[in-house]
PDB file of C-alpha atoms and ligand atoms in Angstrom:
ATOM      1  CA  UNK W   1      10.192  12.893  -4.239  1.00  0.00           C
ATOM      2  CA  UNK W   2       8.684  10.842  -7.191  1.00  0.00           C
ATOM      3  CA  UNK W   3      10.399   7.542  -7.495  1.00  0.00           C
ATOM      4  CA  UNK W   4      12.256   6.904 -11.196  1.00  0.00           C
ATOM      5  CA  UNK W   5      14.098   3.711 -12.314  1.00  0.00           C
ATOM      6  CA  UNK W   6      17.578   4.910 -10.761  1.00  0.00           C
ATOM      7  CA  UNK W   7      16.032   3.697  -7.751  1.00  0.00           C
ATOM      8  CA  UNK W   8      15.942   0.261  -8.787  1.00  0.00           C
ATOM      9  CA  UNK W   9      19.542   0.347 -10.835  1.00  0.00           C
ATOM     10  CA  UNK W  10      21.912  -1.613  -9.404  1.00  0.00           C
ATOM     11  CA  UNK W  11      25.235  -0.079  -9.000  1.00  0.00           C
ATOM     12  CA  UNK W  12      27.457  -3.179  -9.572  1.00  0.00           C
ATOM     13  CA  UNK W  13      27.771  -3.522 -13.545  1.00  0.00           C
ATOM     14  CA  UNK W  14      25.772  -2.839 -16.661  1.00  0.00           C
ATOM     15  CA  UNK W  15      23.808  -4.831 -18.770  1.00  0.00           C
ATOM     16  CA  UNK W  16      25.556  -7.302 -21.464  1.00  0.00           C
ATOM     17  CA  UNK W  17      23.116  -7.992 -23.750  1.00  0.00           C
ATOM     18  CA  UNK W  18      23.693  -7.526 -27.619  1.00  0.00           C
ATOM     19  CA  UNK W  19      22.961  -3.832 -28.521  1.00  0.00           C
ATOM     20  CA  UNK W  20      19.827  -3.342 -29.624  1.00  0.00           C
ATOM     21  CA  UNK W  21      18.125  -6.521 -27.415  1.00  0.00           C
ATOM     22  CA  UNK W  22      15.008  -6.032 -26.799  1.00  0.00           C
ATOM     23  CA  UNK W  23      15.712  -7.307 -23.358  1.00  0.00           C
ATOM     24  CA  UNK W  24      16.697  -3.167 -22.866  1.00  0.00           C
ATOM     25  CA  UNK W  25      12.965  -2.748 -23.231  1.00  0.00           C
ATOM     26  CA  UNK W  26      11.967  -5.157 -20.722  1.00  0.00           C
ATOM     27  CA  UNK W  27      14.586  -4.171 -18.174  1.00  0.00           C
ATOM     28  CA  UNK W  28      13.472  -0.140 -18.479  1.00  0.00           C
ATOM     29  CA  UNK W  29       9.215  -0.940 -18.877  1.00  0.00           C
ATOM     30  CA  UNK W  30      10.215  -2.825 -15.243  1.00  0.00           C
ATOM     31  CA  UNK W  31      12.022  -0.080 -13.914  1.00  0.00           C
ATOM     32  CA  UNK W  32       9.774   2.604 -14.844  1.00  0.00           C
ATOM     33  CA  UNK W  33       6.670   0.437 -13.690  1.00  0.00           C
ATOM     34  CA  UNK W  34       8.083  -0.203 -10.616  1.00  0.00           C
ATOM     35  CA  UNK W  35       8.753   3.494  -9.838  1.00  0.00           C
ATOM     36  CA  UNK W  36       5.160   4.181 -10.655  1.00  0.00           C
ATOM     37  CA  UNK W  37       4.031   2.073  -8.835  1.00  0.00           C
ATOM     38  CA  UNK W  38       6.391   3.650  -5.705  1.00  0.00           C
ATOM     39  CA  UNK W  39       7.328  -0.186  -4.749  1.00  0.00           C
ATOM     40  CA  UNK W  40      10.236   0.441  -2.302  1.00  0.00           C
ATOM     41  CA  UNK W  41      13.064  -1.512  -3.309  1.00  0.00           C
ATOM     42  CA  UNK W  42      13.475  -3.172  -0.051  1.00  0.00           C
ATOM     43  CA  UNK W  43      10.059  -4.523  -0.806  1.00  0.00           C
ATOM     44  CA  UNK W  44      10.285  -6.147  -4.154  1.00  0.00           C
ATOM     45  CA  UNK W  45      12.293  -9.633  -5.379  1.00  0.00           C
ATOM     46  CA  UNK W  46      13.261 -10.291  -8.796  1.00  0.00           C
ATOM     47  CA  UNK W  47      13.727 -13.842  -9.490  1.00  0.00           C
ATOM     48  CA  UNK W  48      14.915 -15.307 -12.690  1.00  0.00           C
ATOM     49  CA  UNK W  49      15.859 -18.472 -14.184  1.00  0.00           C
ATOM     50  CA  UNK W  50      18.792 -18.678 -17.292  1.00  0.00           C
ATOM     51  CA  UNK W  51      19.529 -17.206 -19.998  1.00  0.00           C
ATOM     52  CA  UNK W  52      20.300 -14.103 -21.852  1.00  0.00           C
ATOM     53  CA  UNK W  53      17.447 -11.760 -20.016  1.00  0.00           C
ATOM     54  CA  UNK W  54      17.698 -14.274 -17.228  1.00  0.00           C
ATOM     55  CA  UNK W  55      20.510 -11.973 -15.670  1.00  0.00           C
ATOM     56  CA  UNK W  56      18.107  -8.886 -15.175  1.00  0.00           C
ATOM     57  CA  UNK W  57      18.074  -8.988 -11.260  1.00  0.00           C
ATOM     58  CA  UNK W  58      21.962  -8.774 -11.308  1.00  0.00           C
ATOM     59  CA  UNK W  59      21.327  -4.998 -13.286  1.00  0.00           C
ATOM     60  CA  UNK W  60      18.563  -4.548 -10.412  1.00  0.00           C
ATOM     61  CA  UNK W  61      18.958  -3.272  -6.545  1.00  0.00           C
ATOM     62  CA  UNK W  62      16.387  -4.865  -4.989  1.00  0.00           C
ATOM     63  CA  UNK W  63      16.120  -8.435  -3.562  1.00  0.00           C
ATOM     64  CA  UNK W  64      17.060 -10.725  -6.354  1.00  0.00           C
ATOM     65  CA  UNK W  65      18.330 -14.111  -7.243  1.00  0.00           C
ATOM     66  CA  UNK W  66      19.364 -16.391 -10.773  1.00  0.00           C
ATOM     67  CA  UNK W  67      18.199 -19.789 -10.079  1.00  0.00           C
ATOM     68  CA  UNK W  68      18.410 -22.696 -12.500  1.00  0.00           C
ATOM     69  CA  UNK W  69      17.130 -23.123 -15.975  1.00  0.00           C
ATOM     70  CA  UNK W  70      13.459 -23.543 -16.067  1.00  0.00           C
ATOM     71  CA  UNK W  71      13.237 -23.334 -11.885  1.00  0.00           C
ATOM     72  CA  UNK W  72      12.369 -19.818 -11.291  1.00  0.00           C
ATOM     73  CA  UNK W  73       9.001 -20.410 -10.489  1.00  0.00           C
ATOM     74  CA  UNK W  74       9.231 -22.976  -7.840  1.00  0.00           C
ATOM     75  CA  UNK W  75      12.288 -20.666  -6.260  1.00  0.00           C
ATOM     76  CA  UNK W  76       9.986 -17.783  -6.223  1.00  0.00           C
ATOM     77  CA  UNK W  77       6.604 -19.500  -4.856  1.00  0.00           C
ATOM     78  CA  UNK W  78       9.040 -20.982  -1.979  1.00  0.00           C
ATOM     79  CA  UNK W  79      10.378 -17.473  -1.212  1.00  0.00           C
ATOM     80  CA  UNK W  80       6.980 -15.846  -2.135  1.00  0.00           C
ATOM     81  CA  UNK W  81       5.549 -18.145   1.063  1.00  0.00           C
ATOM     82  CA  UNK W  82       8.276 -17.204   2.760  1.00  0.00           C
ATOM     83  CA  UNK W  83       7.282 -13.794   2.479  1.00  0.00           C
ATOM     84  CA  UNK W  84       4.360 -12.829   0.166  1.00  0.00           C
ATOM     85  CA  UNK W  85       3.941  -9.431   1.685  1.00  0.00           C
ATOM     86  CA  UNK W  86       7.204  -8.937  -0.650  1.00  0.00           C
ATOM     87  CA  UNK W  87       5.875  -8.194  -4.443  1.00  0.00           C
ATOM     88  CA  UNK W  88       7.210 -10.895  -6.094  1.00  0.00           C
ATOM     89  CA  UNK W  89       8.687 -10.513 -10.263  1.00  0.00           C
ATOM     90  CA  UNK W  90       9.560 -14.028 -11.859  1.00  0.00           C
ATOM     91  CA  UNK W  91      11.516 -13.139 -14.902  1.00  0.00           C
ATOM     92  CA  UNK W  92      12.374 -15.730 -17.449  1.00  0.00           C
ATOM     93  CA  UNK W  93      13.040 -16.917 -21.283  1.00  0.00           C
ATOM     94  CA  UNK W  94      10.603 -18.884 -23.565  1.00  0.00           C
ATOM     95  CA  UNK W  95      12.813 -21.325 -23.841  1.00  0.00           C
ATOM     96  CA  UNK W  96      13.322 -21.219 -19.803  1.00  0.00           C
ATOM     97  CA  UNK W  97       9.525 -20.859 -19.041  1.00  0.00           C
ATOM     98  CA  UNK W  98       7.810 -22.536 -22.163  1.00  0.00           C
ATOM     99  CA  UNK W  99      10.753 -25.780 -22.242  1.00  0.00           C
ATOM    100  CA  UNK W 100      12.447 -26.754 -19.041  1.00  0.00           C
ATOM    101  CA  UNK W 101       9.865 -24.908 -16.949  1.00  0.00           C
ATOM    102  CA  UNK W 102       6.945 -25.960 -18.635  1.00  0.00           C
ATOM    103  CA  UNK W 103       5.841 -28.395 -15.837  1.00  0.00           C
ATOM    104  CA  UNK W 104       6.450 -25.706 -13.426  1.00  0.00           C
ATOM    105  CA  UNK W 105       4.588 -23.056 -15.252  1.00  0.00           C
ATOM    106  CA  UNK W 106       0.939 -25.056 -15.136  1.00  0.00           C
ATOM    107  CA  UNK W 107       1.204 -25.593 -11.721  1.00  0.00           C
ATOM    108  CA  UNK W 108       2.376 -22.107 -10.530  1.00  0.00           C
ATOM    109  CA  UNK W 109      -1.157 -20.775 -12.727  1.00  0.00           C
ATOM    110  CA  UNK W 110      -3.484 -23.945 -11.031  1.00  0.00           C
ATOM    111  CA  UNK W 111      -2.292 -22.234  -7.715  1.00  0.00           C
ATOM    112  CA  UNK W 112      -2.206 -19.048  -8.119  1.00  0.00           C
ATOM    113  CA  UNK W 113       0.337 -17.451  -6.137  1.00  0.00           C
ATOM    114  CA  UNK W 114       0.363 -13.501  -6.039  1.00  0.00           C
ATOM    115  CA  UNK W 115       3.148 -12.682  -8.551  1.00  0.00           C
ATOM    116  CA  UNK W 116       3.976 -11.500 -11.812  1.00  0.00           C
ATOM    117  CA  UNK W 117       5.796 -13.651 -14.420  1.00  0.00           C
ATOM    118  CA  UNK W 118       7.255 -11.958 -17.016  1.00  0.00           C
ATOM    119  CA  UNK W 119       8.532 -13.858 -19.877  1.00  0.00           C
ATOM    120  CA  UNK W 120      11.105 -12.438 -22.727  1.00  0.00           C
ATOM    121  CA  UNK W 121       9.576 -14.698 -25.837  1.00  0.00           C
ATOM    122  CA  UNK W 122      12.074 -14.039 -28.459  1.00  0.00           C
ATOM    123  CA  UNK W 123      11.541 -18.014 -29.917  1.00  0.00           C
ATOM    124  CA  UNK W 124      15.187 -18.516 -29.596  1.00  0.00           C
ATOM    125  CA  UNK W 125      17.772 -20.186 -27.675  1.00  0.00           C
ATOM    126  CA  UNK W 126      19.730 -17.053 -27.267  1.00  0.00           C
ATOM    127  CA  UNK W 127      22.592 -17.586 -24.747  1.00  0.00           C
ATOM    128  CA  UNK W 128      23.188 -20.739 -26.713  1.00  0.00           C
ATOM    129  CA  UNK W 129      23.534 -19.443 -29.854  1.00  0.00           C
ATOM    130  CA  UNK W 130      19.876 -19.237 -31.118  1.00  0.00           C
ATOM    131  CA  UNK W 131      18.770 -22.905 -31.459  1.00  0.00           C
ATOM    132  CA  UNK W 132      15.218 -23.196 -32.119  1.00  0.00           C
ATOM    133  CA  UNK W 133      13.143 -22.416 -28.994  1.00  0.00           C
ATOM    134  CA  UNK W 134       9.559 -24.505 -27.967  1.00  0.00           C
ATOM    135  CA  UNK W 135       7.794 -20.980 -29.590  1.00  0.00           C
ATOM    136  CA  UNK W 136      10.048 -20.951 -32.770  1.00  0.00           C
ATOM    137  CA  UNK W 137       7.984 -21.886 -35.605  1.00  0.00           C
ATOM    138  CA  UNK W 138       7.825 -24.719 -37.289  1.00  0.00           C
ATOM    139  CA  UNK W 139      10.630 -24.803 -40.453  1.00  0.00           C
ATOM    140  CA  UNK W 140      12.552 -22.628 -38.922  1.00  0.00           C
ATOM    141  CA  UNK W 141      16.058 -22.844 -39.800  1.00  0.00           C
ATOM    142  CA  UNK W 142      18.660 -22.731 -36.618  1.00  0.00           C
ATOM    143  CA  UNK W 143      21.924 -24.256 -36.087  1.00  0.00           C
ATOM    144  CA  UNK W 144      20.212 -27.184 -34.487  1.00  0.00           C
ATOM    145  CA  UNK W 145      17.678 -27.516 -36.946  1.00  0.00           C
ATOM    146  CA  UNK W 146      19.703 -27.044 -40.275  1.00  0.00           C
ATOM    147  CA  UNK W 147      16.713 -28.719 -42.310  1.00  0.00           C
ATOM    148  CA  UNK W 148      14.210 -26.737 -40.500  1.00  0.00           C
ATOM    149  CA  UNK W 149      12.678 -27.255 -37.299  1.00  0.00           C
ATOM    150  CA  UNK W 150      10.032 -29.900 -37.466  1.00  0.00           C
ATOM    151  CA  UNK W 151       7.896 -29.268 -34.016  1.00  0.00           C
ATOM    152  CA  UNK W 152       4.886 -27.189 -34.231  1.00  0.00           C
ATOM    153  CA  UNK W 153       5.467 -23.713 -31.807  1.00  0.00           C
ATOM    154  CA  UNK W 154       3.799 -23.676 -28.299  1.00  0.00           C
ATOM    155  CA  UNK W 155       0.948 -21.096 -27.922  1.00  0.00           C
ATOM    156  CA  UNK W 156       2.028 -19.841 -24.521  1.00  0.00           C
ATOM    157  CA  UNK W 157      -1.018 -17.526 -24.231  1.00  0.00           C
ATOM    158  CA  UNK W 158      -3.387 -20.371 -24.981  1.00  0.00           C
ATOM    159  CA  UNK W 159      -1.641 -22.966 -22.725  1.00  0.00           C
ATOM    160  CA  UNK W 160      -1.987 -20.082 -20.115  1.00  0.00           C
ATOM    161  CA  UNK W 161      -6.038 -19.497 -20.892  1.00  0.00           C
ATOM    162  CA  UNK W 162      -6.427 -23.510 -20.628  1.00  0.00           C
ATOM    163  CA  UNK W 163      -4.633 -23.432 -17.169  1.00  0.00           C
ATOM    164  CA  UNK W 164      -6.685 -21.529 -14.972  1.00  0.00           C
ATOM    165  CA  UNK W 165      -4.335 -18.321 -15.031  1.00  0.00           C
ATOM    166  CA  UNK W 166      -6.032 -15.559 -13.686  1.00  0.00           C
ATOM    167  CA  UNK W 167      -4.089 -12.874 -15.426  1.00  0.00           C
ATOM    168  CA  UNK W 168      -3.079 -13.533 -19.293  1.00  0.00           C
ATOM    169  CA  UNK W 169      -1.436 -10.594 -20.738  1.00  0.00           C
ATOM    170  CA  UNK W 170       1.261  -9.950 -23.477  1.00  0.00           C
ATOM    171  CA  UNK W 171       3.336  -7.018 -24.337  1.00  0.00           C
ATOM    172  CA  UNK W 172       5.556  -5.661 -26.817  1.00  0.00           C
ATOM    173  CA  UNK W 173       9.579  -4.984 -25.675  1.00  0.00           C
ATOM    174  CA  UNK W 174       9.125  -2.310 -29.032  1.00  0.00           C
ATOM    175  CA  UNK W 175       6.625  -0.743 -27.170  1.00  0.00           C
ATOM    176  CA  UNK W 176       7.472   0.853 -23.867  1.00  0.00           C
ATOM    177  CA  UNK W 177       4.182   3.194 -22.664  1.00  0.00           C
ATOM    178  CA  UNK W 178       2.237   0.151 -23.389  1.00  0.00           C
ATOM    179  CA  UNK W 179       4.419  -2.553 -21.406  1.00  0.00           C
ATOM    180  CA  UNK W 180       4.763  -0.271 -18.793  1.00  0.00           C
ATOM    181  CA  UNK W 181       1.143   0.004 -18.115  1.00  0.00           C
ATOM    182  CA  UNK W 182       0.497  -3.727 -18.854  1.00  0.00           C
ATOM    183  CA  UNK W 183       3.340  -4.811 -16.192  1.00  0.00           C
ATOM    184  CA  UNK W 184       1.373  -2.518 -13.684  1.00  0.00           C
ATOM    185  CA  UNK W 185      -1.863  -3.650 -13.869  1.00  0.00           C
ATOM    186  CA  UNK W 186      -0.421  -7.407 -13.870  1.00  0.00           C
ATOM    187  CA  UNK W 187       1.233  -6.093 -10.403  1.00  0.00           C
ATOM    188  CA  UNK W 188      -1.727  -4.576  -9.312  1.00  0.00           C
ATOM    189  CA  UNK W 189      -3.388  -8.056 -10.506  1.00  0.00           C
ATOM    190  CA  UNK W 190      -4.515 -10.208  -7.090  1.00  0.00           C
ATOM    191  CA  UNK W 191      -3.095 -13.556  -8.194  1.00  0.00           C
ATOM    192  CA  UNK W 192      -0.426 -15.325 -10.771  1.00  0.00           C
ATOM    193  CA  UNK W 193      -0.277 -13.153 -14.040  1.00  0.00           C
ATOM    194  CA  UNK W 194       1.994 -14.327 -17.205  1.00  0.00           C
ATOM    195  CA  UNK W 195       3.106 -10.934 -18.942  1.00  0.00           C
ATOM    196  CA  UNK W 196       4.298 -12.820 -22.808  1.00  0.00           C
ATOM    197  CA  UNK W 197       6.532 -10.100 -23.835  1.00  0.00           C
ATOM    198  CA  UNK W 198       7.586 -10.040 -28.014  1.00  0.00           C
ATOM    199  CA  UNK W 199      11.329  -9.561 -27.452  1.00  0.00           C
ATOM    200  CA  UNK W 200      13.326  -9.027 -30.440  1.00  0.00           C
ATOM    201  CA  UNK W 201      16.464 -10.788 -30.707  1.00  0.00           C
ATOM    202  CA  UNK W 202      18.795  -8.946 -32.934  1.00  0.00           C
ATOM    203  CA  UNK W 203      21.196 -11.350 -33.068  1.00  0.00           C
ATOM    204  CA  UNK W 204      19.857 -14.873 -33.897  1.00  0.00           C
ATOM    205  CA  UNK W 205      16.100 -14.419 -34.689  1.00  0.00           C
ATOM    206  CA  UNK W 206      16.604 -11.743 -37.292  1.00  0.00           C
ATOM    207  CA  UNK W 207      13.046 -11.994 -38.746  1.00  0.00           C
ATOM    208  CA  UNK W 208      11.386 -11.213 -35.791  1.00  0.00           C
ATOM    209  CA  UNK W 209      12.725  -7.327 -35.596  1.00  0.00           C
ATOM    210  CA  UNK W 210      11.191  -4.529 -35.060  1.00  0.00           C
ATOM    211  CA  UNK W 211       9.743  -3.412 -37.972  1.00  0.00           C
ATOM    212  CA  UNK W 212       8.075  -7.313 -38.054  1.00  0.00           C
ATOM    213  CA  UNK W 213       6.387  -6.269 -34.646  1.00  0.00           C
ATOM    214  CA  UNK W 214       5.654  -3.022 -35.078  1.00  0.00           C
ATOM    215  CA  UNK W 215       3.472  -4.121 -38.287  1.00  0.00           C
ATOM    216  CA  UNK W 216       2.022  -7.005 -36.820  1.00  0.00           C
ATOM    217  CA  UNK W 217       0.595  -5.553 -33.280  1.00  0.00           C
ATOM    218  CA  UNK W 218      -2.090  -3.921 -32.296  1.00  0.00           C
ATOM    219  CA  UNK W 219      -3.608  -2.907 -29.095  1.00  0.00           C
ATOM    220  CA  UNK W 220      -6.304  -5.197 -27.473  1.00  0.00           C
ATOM    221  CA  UNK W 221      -8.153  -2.784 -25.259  1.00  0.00           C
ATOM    222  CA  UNK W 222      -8.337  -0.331 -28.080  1.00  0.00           C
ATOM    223  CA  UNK W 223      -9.897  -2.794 -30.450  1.00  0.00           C
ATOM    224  CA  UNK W 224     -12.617  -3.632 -28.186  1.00  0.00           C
ATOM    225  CA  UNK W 225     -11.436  -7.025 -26.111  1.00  0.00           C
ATOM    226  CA  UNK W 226     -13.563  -7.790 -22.993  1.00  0.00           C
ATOM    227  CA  UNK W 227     -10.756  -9.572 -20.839  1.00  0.00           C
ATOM    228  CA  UNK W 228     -13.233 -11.512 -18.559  1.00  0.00           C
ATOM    229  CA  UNK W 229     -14.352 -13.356 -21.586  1.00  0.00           C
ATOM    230  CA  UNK W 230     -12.778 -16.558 -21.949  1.00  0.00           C
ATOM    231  CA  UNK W 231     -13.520 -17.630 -24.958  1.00  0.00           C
ATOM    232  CA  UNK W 232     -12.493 -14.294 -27.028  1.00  0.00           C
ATOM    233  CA  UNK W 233      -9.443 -14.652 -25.635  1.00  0.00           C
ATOM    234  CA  UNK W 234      -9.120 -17.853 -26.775  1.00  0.00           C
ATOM    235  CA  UNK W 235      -9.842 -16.764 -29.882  1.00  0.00           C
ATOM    236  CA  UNK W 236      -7.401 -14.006 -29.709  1.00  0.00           C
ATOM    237  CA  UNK W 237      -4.542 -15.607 -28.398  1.00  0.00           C
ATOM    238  CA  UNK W 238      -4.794 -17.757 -31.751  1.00  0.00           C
ATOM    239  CA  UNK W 239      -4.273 -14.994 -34.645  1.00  0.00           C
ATOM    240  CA  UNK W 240      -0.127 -15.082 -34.315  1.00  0.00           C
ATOM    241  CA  UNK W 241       1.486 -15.016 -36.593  1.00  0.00           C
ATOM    242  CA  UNK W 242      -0.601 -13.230 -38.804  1.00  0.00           C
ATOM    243  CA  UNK W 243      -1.437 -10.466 -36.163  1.00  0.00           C
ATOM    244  CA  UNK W 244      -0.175 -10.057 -32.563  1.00  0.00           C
ATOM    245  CA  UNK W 245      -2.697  -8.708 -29.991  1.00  0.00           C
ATOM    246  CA  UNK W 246      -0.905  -6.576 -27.501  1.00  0.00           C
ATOM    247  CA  UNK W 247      -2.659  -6.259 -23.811  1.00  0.00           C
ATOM    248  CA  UNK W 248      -4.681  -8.393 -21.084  1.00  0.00           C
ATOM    249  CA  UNK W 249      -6.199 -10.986 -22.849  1.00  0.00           C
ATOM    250  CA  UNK W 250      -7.872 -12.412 -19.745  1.00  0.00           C
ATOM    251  CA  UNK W 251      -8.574 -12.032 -16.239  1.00  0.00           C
ATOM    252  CA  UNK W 252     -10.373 -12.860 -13.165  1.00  0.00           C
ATOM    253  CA  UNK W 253     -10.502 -12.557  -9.815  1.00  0.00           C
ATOM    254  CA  UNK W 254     -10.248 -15.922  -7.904  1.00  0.00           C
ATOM    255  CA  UNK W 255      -8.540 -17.118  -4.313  1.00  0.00           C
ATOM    256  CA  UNK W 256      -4.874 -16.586  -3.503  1.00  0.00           C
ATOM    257  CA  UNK W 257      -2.374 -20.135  -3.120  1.00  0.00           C
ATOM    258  CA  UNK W 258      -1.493 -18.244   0.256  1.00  0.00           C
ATOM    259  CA  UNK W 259      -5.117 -17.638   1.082  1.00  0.00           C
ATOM    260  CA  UNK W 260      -6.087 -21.474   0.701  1.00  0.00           C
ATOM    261  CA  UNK W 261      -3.356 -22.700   2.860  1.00  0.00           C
ATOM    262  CA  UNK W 262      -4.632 -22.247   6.352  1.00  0.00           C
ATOM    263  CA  UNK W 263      -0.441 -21.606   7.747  1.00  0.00           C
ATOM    264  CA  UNK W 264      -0.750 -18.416   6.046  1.00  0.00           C
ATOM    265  CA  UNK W 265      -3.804 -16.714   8.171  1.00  0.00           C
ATOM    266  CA  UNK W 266      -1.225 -15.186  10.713  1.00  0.00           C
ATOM    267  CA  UNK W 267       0.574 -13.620   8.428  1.00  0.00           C
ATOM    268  CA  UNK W 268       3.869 -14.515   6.441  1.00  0.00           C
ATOM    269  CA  UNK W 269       6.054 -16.848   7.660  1.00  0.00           C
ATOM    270  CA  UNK W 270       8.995 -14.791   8.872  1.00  0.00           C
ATOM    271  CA  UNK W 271       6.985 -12.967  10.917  1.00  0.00           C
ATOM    272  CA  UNK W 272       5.717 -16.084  13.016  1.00  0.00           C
ATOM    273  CA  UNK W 273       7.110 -16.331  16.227  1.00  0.00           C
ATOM    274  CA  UNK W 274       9.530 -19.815  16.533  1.00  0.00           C
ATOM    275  CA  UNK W 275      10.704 -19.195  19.574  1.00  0.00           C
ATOM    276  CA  UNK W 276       9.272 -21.535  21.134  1.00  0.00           C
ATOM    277  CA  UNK W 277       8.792 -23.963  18.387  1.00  0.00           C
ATOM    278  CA  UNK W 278      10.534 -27.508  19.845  1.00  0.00           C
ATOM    279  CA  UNK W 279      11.746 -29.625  17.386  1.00  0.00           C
ATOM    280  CA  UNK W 280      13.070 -31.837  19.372  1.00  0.00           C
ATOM    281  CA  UNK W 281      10.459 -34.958  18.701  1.00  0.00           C
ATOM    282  CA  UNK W 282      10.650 -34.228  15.288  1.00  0.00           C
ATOM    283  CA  UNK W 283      14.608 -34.761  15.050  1.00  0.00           C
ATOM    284  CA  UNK W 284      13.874 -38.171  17.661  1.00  0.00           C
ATOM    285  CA  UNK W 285      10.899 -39.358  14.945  1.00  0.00           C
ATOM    286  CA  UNK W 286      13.704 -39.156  12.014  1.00  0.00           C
ATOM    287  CA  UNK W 287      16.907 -40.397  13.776  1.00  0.00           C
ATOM    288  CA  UNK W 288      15.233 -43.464  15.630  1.00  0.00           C
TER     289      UNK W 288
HETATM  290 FE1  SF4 D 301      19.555 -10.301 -26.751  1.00  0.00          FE
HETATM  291 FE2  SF4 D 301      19.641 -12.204 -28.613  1.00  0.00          FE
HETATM  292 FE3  SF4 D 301      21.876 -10.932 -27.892  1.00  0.00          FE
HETATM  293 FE4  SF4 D 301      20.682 -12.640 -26.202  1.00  0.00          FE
HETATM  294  S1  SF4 D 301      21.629 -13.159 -28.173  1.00  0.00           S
HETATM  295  S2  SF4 D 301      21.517 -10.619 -25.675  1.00  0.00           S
HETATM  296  S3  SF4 D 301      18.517 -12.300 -26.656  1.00  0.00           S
HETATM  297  S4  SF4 D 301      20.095 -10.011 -28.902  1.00  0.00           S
HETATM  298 MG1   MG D 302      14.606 -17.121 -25.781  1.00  0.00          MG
END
């Protein structure tokens, strides 16, 4: 029988997000692509980080965890070398993956672990009460910023094109066949792949809605984008606000972190044996 998102519903408690989040969206385009993709529950991990969509793996039945703010990343790469035959999701924020997590976020794409980090970018502060966010834009009045905010937004795409990440995509919460497809082929992708999803927040950034996003994207691979050319991407990546390219910007294929570290070639780590491992002189090195 055909898998469907049911099979990755959790049975403990519904979502608690404002009606009309667009962190719905991104919960159901998971769901669905996991299902057709036929990942078996058993063989997928959801971490996240904190914040309003931050709490998706507690609305989710396979392995999951909520770290801390702006550490989902280095959580998941430790459990990903753990265990990479696992298919790894790392779901976070802007303000989580683009603010706390920054530092983490560059080195994740330098290394290129296999997973897929999927990032809710509704350039607010939600959980908080929507404080401006690193991708708010500049002037932006929040209740942290009642003059306007004066910092220029981050361009996560760009920052992601300039790191060495393999897979640059970005999707549209608004737009569900599309985000669907774009969170599969980022799964299917051999390496780290950021999935920048537009995520209306209906509560606190009220002139990013809908009707803003469904005027302002447009699909990349229908328009004609070659995504193993860097420097269209670039260029791309650079027309928001005015427009707001929806698709895989970039990618390319390039070693695996677990491929270049040479305690990986027999396989993940729980399945070495350690029987017989002694760690006895190790234990006498650090106590003497
Ligand atoms: Fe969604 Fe915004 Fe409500 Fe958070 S505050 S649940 S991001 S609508
Ligand atoms: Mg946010």
């Amino acid at each position: 029988m055909p898998r469907s998102p049911k099979d990755y519903t959790s049975t403990e408690g519904k979502p608690n997000w404002c009606s009309g989040c667009g962190d719905f969206g991104i919960e159901m385009a998971m769901k669905q692509a996991m299902a057709q993709l036929d990942l078996d529950p058993d063989k997928v991990m959801l971490i996240s980080g904190i914040g309003c969509g931050a709490n998706m793996p507690s609305w989710f039945s396979t392995y999951g965890l909520i770290t801390l703010h702006g550490r989902a990343v280095p959580v998941a790469t430790g459990a990903h070398l753990a265990n990479h035959e696992l298919s790894t999701f790392v779901e976070a924020g802007d303000g989580d993956a683009y603010g706390i997590g920054m530092g983490h976020f560059i080195h994740a794409m330098r290394r290129n672990p296999n997973m897929t980090y999927i990032v809710g970018n509704n350039t607010v502060y939600g959980l908080t009460k929507g404080q401006v966010s690193p991708t708010s834009a500049k002037g932006c009045i929040g209740p942290s910023t009642p003059f306007g905010n004066p910092d220029p937004a981050v361009n996560p795409l760009a920052l992601a094109l300039a790191n060495h990440c393999s897979f640059v995509g970005r999707g549209y919460a608004g737009n569900l066949p599309h985000l669907v497809n774009l969170l599969k082929e980022a799964h299917n992708h051999k390496g780290f792949a950021l999935v920048d999803i537009l995520q209306p927040c209906v509560t606190y950034s009220r002139d990013k809605g809908y009707k803003y996003y469904q005027d302002l994207t447009y699909n990349l691979q229908e328009s004609g984008h070659d995504s193993s050319d860097l420097e269209a991407a670039m260029k791309k990546a650079s027309e928001a606000p005015e427009k707001y390219p929806i698709g895989i910007f970039y990618q390319e294929e390039r070693p695996l972190y677990e491929e270049e570290l040479p305690q990986f070639k027999k396989g993940p780590l729980v399945s070495h044996d350690i029987s017989n491992v002694d760690v006895t002189p190790l234990f006498e090195e650090y106590s003497s």
